[in-house]
Structures are given as structure tokens and as C-alpha cells.
JSON list of N, CA, C and O in Angstrom, two decimals:
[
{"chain": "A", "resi": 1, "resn": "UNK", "atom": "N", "xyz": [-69.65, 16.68, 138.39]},
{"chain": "A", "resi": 1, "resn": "UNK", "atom": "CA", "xyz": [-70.62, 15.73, 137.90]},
{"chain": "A", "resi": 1, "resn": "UNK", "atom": "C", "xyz": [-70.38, 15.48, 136.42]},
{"chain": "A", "resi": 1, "resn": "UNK", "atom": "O", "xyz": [-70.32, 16.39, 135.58]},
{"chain": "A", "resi": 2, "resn": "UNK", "atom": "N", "xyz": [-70.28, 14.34, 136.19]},
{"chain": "A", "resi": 2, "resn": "UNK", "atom": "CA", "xyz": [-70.50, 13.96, 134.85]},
{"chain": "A", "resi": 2, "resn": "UNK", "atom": "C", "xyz": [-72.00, 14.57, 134.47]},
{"chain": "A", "resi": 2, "resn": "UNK", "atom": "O", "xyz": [-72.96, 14.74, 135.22]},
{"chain": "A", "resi": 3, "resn": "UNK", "atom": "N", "xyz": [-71.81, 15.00, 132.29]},
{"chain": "A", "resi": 3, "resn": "UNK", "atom": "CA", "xyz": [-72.41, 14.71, 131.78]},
{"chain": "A", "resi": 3, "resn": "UNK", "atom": "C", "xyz": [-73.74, 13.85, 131.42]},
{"chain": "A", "resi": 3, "resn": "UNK", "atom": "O", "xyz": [-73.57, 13.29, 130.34]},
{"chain": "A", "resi": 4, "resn": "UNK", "atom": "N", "xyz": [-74.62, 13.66, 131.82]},
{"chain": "A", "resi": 4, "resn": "UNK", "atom": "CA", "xyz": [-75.72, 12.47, 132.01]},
{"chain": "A", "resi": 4, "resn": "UNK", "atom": "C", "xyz": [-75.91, 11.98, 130.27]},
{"chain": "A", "resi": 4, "resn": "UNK", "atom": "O", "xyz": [-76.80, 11.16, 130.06]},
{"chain": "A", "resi": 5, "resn": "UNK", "atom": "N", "xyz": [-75.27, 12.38, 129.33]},
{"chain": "A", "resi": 5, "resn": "UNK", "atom": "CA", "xyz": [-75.47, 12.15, 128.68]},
{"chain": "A", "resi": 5, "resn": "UNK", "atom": "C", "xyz": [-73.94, 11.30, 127.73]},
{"chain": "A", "resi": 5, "resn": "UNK", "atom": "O", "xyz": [-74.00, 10.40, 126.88]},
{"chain": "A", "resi": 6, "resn": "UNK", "atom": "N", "xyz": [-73.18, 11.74, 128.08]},
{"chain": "A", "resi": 6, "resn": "UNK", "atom": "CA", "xyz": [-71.55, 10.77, 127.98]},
{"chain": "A", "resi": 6, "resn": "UNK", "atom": "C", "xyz": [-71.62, 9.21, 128.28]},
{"chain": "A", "resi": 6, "resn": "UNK", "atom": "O", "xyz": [-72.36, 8.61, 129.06]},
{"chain": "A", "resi": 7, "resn": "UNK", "atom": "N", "xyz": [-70.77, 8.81, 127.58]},
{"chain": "A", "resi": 7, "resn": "UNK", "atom": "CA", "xyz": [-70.35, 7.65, 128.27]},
{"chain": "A", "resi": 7, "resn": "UNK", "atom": "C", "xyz": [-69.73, 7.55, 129.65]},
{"chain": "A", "resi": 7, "resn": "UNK", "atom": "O", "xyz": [-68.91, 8.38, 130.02]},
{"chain": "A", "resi": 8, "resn": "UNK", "atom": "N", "xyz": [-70.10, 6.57, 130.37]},
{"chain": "A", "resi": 8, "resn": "UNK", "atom": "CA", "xyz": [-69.04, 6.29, 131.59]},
{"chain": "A", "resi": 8, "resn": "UNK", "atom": "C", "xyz": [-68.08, 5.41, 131.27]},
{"chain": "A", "resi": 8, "resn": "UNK", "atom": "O", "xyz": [-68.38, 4.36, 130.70]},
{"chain": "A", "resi": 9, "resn": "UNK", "atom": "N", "xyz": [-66.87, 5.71, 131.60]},
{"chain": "A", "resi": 9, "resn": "UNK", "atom": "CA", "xyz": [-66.00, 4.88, 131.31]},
{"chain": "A", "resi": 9, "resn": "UNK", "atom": "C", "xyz": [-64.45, 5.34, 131.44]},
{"chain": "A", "resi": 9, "resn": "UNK", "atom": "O", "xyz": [-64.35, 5.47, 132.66]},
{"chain": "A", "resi": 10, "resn": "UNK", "atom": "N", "xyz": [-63.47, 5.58, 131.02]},
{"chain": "A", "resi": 10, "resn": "UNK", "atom": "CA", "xyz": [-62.12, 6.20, 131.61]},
{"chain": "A", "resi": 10, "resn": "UNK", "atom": "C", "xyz": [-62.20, 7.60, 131.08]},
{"chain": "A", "resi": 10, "resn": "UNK", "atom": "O", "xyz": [-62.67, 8.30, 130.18]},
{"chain": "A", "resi": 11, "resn": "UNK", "atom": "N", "xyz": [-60.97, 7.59, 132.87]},
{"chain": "A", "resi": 11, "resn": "UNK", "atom": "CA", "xyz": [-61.22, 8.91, 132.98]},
{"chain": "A", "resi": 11, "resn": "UNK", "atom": "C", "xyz": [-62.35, 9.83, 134.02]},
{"chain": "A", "resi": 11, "resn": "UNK", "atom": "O", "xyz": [-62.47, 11.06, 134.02]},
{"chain": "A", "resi": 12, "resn": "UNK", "atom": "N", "xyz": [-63.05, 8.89, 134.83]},
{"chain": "A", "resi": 12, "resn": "UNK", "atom": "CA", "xyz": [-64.28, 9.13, 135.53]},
{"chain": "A", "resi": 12, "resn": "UNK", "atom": "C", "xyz": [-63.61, 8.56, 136.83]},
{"chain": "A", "resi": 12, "resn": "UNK", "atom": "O", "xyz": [-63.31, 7.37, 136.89]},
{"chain": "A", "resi": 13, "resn": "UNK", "atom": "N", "xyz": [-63.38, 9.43, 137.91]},
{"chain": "A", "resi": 13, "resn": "UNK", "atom": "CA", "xyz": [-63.46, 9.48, 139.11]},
{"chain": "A", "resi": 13, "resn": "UNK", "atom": "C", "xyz": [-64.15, 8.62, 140.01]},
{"chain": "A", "resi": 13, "resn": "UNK", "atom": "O", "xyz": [-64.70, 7.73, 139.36]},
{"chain": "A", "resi": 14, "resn": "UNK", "atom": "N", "xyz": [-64.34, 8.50, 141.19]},
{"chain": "A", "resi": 14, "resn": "UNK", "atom": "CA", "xyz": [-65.15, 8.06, 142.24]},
{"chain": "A", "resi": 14, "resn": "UNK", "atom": "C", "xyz": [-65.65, 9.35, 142.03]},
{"chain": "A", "resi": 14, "resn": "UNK", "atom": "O", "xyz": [-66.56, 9.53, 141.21]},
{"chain": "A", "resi": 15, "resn": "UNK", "atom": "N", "xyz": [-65.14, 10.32, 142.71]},
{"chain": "A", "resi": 15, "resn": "UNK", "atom": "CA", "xyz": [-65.28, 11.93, 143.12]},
{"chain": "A", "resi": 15, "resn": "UNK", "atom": "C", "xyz": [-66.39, 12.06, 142.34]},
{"chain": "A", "resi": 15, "resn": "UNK", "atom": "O", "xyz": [-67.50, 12.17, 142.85]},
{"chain": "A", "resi": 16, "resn": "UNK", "atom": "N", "xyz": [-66.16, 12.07, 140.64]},
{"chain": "A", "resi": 16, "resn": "UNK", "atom": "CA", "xyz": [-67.13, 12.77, 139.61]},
{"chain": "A", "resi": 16, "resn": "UNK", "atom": "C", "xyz": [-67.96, 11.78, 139.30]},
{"chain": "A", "resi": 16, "resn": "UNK", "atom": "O", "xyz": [-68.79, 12.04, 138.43]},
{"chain": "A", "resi": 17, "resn": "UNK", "atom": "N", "xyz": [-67.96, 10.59, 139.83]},
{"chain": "A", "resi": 17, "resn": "UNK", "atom": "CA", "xyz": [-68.87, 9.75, 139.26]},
{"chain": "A", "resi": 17, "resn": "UNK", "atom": "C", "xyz": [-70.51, 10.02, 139.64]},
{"chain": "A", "resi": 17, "resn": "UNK", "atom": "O", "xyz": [-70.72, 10.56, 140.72]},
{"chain": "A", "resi": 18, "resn": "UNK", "atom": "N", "xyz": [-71.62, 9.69, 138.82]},
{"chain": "A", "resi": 18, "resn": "UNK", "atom": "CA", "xyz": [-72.47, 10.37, 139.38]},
{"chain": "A", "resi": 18, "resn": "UNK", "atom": "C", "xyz": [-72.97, 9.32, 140.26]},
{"chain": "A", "resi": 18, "resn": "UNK", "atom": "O", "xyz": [-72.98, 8.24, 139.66]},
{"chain": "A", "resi": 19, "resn": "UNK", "atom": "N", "xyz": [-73.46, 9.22, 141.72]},
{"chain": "A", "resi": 19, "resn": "UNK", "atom": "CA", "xyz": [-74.42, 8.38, 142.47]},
{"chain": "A", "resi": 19, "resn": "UNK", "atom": "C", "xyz": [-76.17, 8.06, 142.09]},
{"chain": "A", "resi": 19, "resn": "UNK", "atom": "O", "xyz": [-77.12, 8.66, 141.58]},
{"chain": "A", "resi": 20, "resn": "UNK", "atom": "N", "xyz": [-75.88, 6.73, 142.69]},
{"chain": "A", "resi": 20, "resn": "UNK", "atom": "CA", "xyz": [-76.78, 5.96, 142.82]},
{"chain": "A", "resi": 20, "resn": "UNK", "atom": "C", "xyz": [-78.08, 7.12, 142.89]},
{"chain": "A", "resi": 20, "resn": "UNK", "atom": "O", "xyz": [-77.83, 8.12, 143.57]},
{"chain": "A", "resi": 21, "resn": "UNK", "atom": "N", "xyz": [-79.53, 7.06, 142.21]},
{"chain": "A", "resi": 21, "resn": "UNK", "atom": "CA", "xyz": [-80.50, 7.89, 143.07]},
{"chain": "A", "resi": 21, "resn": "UNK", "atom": "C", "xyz": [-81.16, 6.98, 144.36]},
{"chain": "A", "resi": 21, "resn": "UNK", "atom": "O", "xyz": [-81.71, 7.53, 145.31]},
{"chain": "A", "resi": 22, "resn": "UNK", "atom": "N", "xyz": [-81.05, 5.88, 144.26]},
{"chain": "A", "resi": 22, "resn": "UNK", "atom": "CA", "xyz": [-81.43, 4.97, 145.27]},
{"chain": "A", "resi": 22, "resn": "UNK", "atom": "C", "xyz": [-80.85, 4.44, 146.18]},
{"chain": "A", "resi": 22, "resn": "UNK", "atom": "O", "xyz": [-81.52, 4.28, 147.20]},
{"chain": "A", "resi": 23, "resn": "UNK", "atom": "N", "xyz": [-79.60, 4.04, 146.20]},
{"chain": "A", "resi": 23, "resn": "UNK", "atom": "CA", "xyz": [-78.39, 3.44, 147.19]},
{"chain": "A", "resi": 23, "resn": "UNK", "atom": "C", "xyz": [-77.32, 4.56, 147.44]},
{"chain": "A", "resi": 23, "resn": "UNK", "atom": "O", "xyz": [-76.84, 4.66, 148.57]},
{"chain": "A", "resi": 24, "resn": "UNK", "atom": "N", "xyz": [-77.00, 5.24, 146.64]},
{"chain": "A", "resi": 24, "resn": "UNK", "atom": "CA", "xyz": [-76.12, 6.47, 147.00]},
{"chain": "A", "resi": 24, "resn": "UNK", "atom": "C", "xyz": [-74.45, 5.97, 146.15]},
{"chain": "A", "resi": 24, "resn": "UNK", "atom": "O", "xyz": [-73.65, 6.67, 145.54]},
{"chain": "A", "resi": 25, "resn": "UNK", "atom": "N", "xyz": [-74.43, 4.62, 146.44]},
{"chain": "A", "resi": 25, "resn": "UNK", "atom": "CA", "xyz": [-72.79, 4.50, 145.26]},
{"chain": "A", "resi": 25, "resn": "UNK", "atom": "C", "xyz": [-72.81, 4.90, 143.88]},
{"chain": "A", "resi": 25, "resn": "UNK", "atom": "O", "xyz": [-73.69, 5.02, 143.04]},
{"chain": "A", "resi": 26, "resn": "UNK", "atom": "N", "xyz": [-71.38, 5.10, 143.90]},
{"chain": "A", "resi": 26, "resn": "UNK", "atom": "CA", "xyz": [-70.84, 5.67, 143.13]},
{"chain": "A", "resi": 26, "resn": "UNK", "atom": "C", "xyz": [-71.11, 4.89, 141.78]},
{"chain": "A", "resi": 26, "resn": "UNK", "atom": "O", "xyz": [-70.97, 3.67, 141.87]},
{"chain": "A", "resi": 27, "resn": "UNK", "atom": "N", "xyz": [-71.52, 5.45, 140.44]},
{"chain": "A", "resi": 27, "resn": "UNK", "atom": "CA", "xyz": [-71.34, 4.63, 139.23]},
{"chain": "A", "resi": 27, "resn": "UNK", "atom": "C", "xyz": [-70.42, 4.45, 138.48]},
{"chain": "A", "resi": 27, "resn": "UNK", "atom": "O", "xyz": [-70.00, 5.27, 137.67]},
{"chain": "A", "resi": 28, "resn": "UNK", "atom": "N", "xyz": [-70.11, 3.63, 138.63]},
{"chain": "A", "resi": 28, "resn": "UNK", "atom": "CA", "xyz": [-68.13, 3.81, 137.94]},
{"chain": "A", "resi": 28, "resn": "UNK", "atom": "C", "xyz": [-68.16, 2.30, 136.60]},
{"chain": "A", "resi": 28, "resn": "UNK", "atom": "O", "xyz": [-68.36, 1.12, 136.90]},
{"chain": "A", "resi": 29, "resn": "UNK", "atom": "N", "xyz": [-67.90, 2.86, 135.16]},
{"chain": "A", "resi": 29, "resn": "UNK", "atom": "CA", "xyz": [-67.89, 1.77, 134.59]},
{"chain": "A", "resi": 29, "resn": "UNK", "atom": "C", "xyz": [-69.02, 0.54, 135.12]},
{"chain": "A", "resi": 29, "resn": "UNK", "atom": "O", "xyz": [-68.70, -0.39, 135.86]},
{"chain": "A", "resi": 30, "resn": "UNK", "atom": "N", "xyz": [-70.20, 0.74, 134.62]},
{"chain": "A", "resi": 30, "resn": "UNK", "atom": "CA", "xyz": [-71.23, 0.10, 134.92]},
{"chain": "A", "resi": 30, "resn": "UNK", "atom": "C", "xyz": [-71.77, -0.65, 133.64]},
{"chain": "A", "resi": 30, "resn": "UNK", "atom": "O", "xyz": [-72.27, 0.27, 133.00]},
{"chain": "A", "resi": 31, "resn": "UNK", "atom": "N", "xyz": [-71.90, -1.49, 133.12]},
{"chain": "A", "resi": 31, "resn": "UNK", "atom": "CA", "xyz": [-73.26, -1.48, 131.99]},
{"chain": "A", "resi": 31, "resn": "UNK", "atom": "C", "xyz": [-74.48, -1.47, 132.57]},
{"chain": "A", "resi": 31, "resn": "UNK", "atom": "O", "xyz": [-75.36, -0.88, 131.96]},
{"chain": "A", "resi": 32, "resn": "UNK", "atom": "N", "xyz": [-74.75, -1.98, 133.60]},
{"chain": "A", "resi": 32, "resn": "UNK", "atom": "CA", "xyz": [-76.23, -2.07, 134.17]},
{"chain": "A", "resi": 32, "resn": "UNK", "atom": "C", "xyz": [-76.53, -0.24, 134.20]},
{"chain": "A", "resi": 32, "resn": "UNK", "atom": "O", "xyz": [-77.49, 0.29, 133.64]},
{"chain": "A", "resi": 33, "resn": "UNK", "atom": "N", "xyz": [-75.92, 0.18, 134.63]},
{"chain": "A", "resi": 33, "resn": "UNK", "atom": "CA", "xyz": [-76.53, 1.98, 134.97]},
{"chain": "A", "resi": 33, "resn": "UNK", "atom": "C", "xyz": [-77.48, 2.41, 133.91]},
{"chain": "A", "resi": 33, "resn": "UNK", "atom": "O", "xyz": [-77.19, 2.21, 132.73]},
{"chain": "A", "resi": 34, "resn": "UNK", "atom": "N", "xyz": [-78.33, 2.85, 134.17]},
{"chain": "A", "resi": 34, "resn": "UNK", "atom": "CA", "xyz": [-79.98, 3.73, 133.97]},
{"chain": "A", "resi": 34, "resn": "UNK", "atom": "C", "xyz": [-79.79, 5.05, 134.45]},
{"chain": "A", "resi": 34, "resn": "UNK", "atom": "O", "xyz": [-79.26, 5.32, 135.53]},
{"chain": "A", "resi": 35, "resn": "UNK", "atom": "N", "xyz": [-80.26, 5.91, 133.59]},
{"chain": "A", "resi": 35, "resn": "UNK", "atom": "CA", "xyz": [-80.72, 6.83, 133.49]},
{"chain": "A", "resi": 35, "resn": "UNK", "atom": "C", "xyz": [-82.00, 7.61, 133.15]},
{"chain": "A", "resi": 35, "resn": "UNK", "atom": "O", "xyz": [-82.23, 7.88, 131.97]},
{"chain": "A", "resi": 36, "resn": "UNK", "atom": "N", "xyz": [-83.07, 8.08, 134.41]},
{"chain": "A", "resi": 36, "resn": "UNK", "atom": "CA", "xyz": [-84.19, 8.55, 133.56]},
{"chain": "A", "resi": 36, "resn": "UNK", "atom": "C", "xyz": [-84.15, 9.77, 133.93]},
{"chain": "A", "resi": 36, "resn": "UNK", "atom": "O", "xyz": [-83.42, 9.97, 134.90]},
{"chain": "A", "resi": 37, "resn": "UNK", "atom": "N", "xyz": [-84.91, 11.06, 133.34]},
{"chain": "A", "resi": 37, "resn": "UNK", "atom": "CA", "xyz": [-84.44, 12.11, 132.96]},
{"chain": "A", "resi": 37, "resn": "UNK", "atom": "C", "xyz": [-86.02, 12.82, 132.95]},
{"chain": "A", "resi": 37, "resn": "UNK", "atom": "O", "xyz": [-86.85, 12.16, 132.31]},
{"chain": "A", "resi": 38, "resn": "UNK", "atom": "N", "xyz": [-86.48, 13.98, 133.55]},
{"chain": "A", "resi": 38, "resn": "UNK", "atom": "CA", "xyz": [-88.00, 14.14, 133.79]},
{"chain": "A", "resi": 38, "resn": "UNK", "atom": "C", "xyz": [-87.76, 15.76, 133.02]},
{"chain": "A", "resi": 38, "resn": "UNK", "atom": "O", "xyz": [-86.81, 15.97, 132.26]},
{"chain": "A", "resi": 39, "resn": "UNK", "atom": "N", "xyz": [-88.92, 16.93, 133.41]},
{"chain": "A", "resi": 39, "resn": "UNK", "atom": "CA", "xyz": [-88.81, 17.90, 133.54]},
{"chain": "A", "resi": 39, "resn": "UNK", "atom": "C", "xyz": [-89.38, 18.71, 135.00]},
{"chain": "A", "resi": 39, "resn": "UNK", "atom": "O", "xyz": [-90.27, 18.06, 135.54]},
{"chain": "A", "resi": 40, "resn": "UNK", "atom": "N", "xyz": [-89.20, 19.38, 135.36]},
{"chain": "A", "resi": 40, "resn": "UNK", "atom": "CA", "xyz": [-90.27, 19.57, 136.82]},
{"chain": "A", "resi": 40, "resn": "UNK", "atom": "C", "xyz": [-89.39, 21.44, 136.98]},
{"chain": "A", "resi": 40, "resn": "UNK", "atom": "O", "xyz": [-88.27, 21.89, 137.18]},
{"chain": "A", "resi": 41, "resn": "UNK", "atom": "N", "xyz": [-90.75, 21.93, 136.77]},
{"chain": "A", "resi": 41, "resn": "UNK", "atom": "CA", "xyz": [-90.88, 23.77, 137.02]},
{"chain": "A", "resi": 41, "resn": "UNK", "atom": "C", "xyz": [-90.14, 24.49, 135.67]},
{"chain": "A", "resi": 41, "resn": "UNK", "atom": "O", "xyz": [-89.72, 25.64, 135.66]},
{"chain": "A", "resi": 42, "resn": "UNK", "atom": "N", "xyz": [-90.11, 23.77, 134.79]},
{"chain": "A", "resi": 42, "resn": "UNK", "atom": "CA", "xyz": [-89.35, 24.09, 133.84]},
{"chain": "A", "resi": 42, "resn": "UNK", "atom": "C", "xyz": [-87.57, 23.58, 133.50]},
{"chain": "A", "resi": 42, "resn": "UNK", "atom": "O", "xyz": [-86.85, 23.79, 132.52]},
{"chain": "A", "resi": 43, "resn": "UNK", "atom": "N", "xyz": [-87.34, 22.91, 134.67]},
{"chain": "A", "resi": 43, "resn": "UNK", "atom": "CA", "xyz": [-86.10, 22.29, 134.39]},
{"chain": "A", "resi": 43, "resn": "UNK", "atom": "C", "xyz": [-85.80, 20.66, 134.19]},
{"chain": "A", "resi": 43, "resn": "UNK", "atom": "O", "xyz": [-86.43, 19.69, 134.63]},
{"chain": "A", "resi": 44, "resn": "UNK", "atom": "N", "xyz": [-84.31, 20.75, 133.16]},
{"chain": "A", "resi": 44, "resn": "UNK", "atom": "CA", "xyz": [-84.49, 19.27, 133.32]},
{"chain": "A", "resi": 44, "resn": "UNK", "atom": "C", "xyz": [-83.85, 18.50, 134.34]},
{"chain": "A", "resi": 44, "resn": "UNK", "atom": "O", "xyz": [-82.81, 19.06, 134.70]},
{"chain": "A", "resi": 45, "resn": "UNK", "atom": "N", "xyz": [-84.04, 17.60, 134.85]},
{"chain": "A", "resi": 45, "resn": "UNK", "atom": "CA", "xyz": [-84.01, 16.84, 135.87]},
{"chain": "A", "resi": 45, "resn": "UNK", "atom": "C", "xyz": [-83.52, 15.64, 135.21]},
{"chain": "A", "resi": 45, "resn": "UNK", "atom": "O", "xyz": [-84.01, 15.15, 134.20]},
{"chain": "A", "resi": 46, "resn": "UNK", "atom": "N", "xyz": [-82.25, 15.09, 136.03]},
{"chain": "A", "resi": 46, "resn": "UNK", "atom": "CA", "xyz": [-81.95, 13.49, 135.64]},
{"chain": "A", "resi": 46, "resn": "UNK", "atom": "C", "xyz": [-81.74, 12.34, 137.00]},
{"chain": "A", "resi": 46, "resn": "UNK", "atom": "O", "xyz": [-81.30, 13.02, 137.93]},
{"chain": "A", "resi": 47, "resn": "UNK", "atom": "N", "xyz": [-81.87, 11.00, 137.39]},
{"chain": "A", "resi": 47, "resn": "UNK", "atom": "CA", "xyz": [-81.89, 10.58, 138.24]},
{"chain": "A", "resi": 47, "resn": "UNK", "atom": "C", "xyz": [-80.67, 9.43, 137.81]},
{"chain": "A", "resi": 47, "resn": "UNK", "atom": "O", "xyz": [-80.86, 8.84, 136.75]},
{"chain": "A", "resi": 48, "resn": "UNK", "atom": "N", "xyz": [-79.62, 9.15, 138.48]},
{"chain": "A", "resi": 48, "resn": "UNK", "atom": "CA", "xyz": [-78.87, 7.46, 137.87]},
{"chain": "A", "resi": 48, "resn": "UNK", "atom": "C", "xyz": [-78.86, 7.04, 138.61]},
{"chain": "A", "resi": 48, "resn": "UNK", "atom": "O", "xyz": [-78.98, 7.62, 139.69]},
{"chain": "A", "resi": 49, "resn": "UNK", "atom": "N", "xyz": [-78.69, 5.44, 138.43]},
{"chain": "A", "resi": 49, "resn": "UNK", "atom": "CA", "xyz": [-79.15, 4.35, 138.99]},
{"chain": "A", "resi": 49, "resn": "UNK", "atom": "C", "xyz": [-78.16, 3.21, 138.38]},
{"chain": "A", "resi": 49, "resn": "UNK", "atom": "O", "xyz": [-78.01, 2.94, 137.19]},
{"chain": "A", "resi": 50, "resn": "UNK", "atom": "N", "xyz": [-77.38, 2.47, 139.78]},
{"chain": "A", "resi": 50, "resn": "UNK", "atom": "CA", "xyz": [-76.76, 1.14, 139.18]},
{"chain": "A", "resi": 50, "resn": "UNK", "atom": "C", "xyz": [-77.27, 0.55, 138.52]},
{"chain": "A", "resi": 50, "resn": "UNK", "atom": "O", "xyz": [-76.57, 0.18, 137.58]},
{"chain": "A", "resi": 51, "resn": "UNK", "atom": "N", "xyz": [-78.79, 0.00, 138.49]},
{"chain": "A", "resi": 51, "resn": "UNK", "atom": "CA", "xyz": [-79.58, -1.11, 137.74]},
{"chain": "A", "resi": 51, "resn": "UNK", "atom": "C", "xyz": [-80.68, -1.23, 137.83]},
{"chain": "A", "resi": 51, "resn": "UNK", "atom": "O", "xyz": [-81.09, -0.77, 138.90]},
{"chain": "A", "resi": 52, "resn": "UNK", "atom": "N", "xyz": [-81.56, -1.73, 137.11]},
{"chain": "A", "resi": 52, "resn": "UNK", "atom": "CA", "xyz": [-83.28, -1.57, 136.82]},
{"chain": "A", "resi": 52, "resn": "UNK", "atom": "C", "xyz": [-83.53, -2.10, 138.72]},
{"chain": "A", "resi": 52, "resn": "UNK", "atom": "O", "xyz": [-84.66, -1.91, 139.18]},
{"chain": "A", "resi": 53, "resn": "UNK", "atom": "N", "xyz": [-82.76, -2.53, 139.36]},
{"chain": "A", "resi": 53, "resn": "UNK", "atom": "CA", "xyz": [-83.24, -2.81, 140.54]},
{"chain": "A", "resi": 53, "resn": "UNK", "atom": "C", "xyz": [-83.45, -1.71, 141.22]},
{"chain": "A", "resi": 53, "resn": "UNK", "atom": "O", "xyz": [-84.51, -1.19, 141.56]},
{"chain": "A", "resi": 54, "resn": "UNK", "atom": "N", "xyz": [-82.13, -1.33, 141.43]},
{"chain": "A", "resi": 54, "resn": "UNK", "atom": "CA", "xyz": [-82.23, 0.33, 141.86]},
{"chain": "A", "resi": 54, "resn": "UNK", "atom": "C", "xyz": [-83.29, 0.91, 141.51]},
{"chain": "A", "resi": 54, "resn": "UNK", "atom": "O", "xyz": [-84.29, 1.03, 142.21]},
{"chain": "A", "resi": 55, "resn": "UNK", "atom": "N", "xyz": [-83.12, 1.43, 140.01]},
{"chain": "A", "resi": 55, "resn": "UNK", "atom": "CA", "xyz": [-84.69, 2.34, 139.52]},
{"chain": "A", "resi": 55, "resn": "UNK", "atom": "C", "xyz": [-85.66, 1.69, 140.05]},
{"chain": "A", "resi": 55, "resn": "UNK", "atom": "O", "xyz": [-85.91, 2.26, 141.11]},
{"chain": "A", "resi": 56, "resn": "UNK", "atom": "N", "xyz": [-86.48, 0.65, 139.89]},
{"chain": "A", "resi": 56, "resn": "UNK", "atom": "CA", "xyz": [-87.62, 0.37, 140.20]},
{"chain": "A", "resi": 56, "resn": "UNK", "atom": "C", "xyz": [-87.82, 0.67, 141.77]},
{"chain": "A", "resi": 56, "resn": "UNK", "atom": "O", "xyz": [-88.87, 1.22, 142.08]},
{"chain": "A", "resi": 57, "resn": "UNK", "atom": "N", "xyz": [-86.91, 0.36, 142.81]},
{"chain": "A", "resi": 57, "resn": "UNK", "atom": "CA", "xyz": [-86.87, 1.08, 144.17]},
{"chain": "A", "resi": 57, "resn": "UNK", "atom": "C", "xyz": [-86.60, 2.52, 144.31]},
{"chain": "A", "resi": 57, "resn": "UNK", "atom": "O", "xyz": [-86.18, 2.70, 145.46]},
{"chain": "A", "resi": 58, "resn": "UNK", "atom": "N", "xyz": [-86.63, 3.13, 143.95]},
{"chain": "A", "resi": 58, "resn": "UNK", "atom": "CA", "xyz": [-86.38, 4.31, 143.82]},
{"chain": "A", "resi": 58, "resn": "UNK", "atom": "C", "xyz": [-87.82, 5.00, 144.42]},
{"chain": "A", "resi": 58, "resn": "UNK", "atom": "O", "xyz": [-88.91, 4.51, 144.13]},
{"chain": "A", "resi": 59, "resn": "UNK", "atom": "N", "xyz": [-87.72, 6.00, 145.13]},
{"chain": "A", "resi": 59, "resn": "UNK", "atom": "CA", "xyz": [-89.08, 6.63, 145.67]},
{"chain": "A", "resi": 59, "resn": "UNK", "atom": "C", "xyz": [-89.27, 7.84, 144.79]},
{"chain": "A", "resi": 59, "resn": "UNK", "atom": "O", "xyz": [-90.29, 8.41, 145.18]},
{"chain": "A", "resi": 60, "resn": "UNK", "atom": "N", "xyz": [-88.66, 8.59, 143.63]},
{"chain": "A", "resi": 60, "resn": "UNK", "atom": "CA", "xyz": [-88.71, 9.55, 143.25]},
{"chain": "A", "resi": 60, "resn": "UNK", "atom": "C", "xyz": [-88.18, 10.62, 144.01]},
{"chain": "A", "resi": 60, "resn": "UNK", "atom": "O", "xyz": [-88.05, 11.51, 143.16]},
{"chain": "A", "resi": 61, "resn": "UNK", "atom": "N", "xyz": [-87.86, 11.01, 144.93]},
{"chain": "A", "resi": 61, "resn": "UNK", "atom": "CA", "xyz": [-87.41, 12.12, 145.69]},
{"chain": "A", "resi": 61, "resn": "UNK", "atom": "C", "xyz": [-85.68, 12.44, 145.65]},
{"chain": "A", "resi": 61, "resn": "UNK", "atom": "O", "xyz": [-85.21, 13.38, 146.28]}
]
């Protein structure tokens, strides 16, 4: 897994790319990609997302 905090861009896999939290593809060289990032039981938690479309569908889980 990538870094959630790096750039995407070369050098990034399919393999390591991180997925969609909503559709499941791969993020590869995106500008649209989102990232939001919570805490839950004491850890941090991050979710990515191709595009505010994605996020906004997103169920949280």
C-alpha cells in the first residue's frame, strides 16, 4: 500500500495502488482522487476515492 500521504504518480503499481473505498479500482495517477482520513478506537483510519463522486457514495464501511 501506498503512503496515504505521498503523491501518486510514477513508480506506483496497479498491485500497490491504493483502491477505490467505493468502487474498488485501482487509483493510478488520478487528479480527481480524495482522501479522507478519520480516527476510530484510537487508530488512524484513511479511506481513497477516485472522485468527490465516489466519496459522496461511499457508505462508510
Amino acid at each position: 500500500m501506498v503512503d496515504p500521504t505521498s503523491d501518486l504518480g510514477e513508480d506506483v503499481t496497479e498491485e500497490d495502488a491504493p483502491r477505490c473505498g467505493n468502487c474498488g479500482e485501482p487509483i493510478l495517477n488520478d487528479p480527481g482522487h480524495r482522501v479522507i482520513t478519520w480516527v476510530e478506537d484510537g487508530d488512524v483510519r484513511s479511506a481513497h476515492f477516485c472522485d468527490d463522486s465516489c466519496r459522496m457514495n461511499w457508505d462508510g464501511e
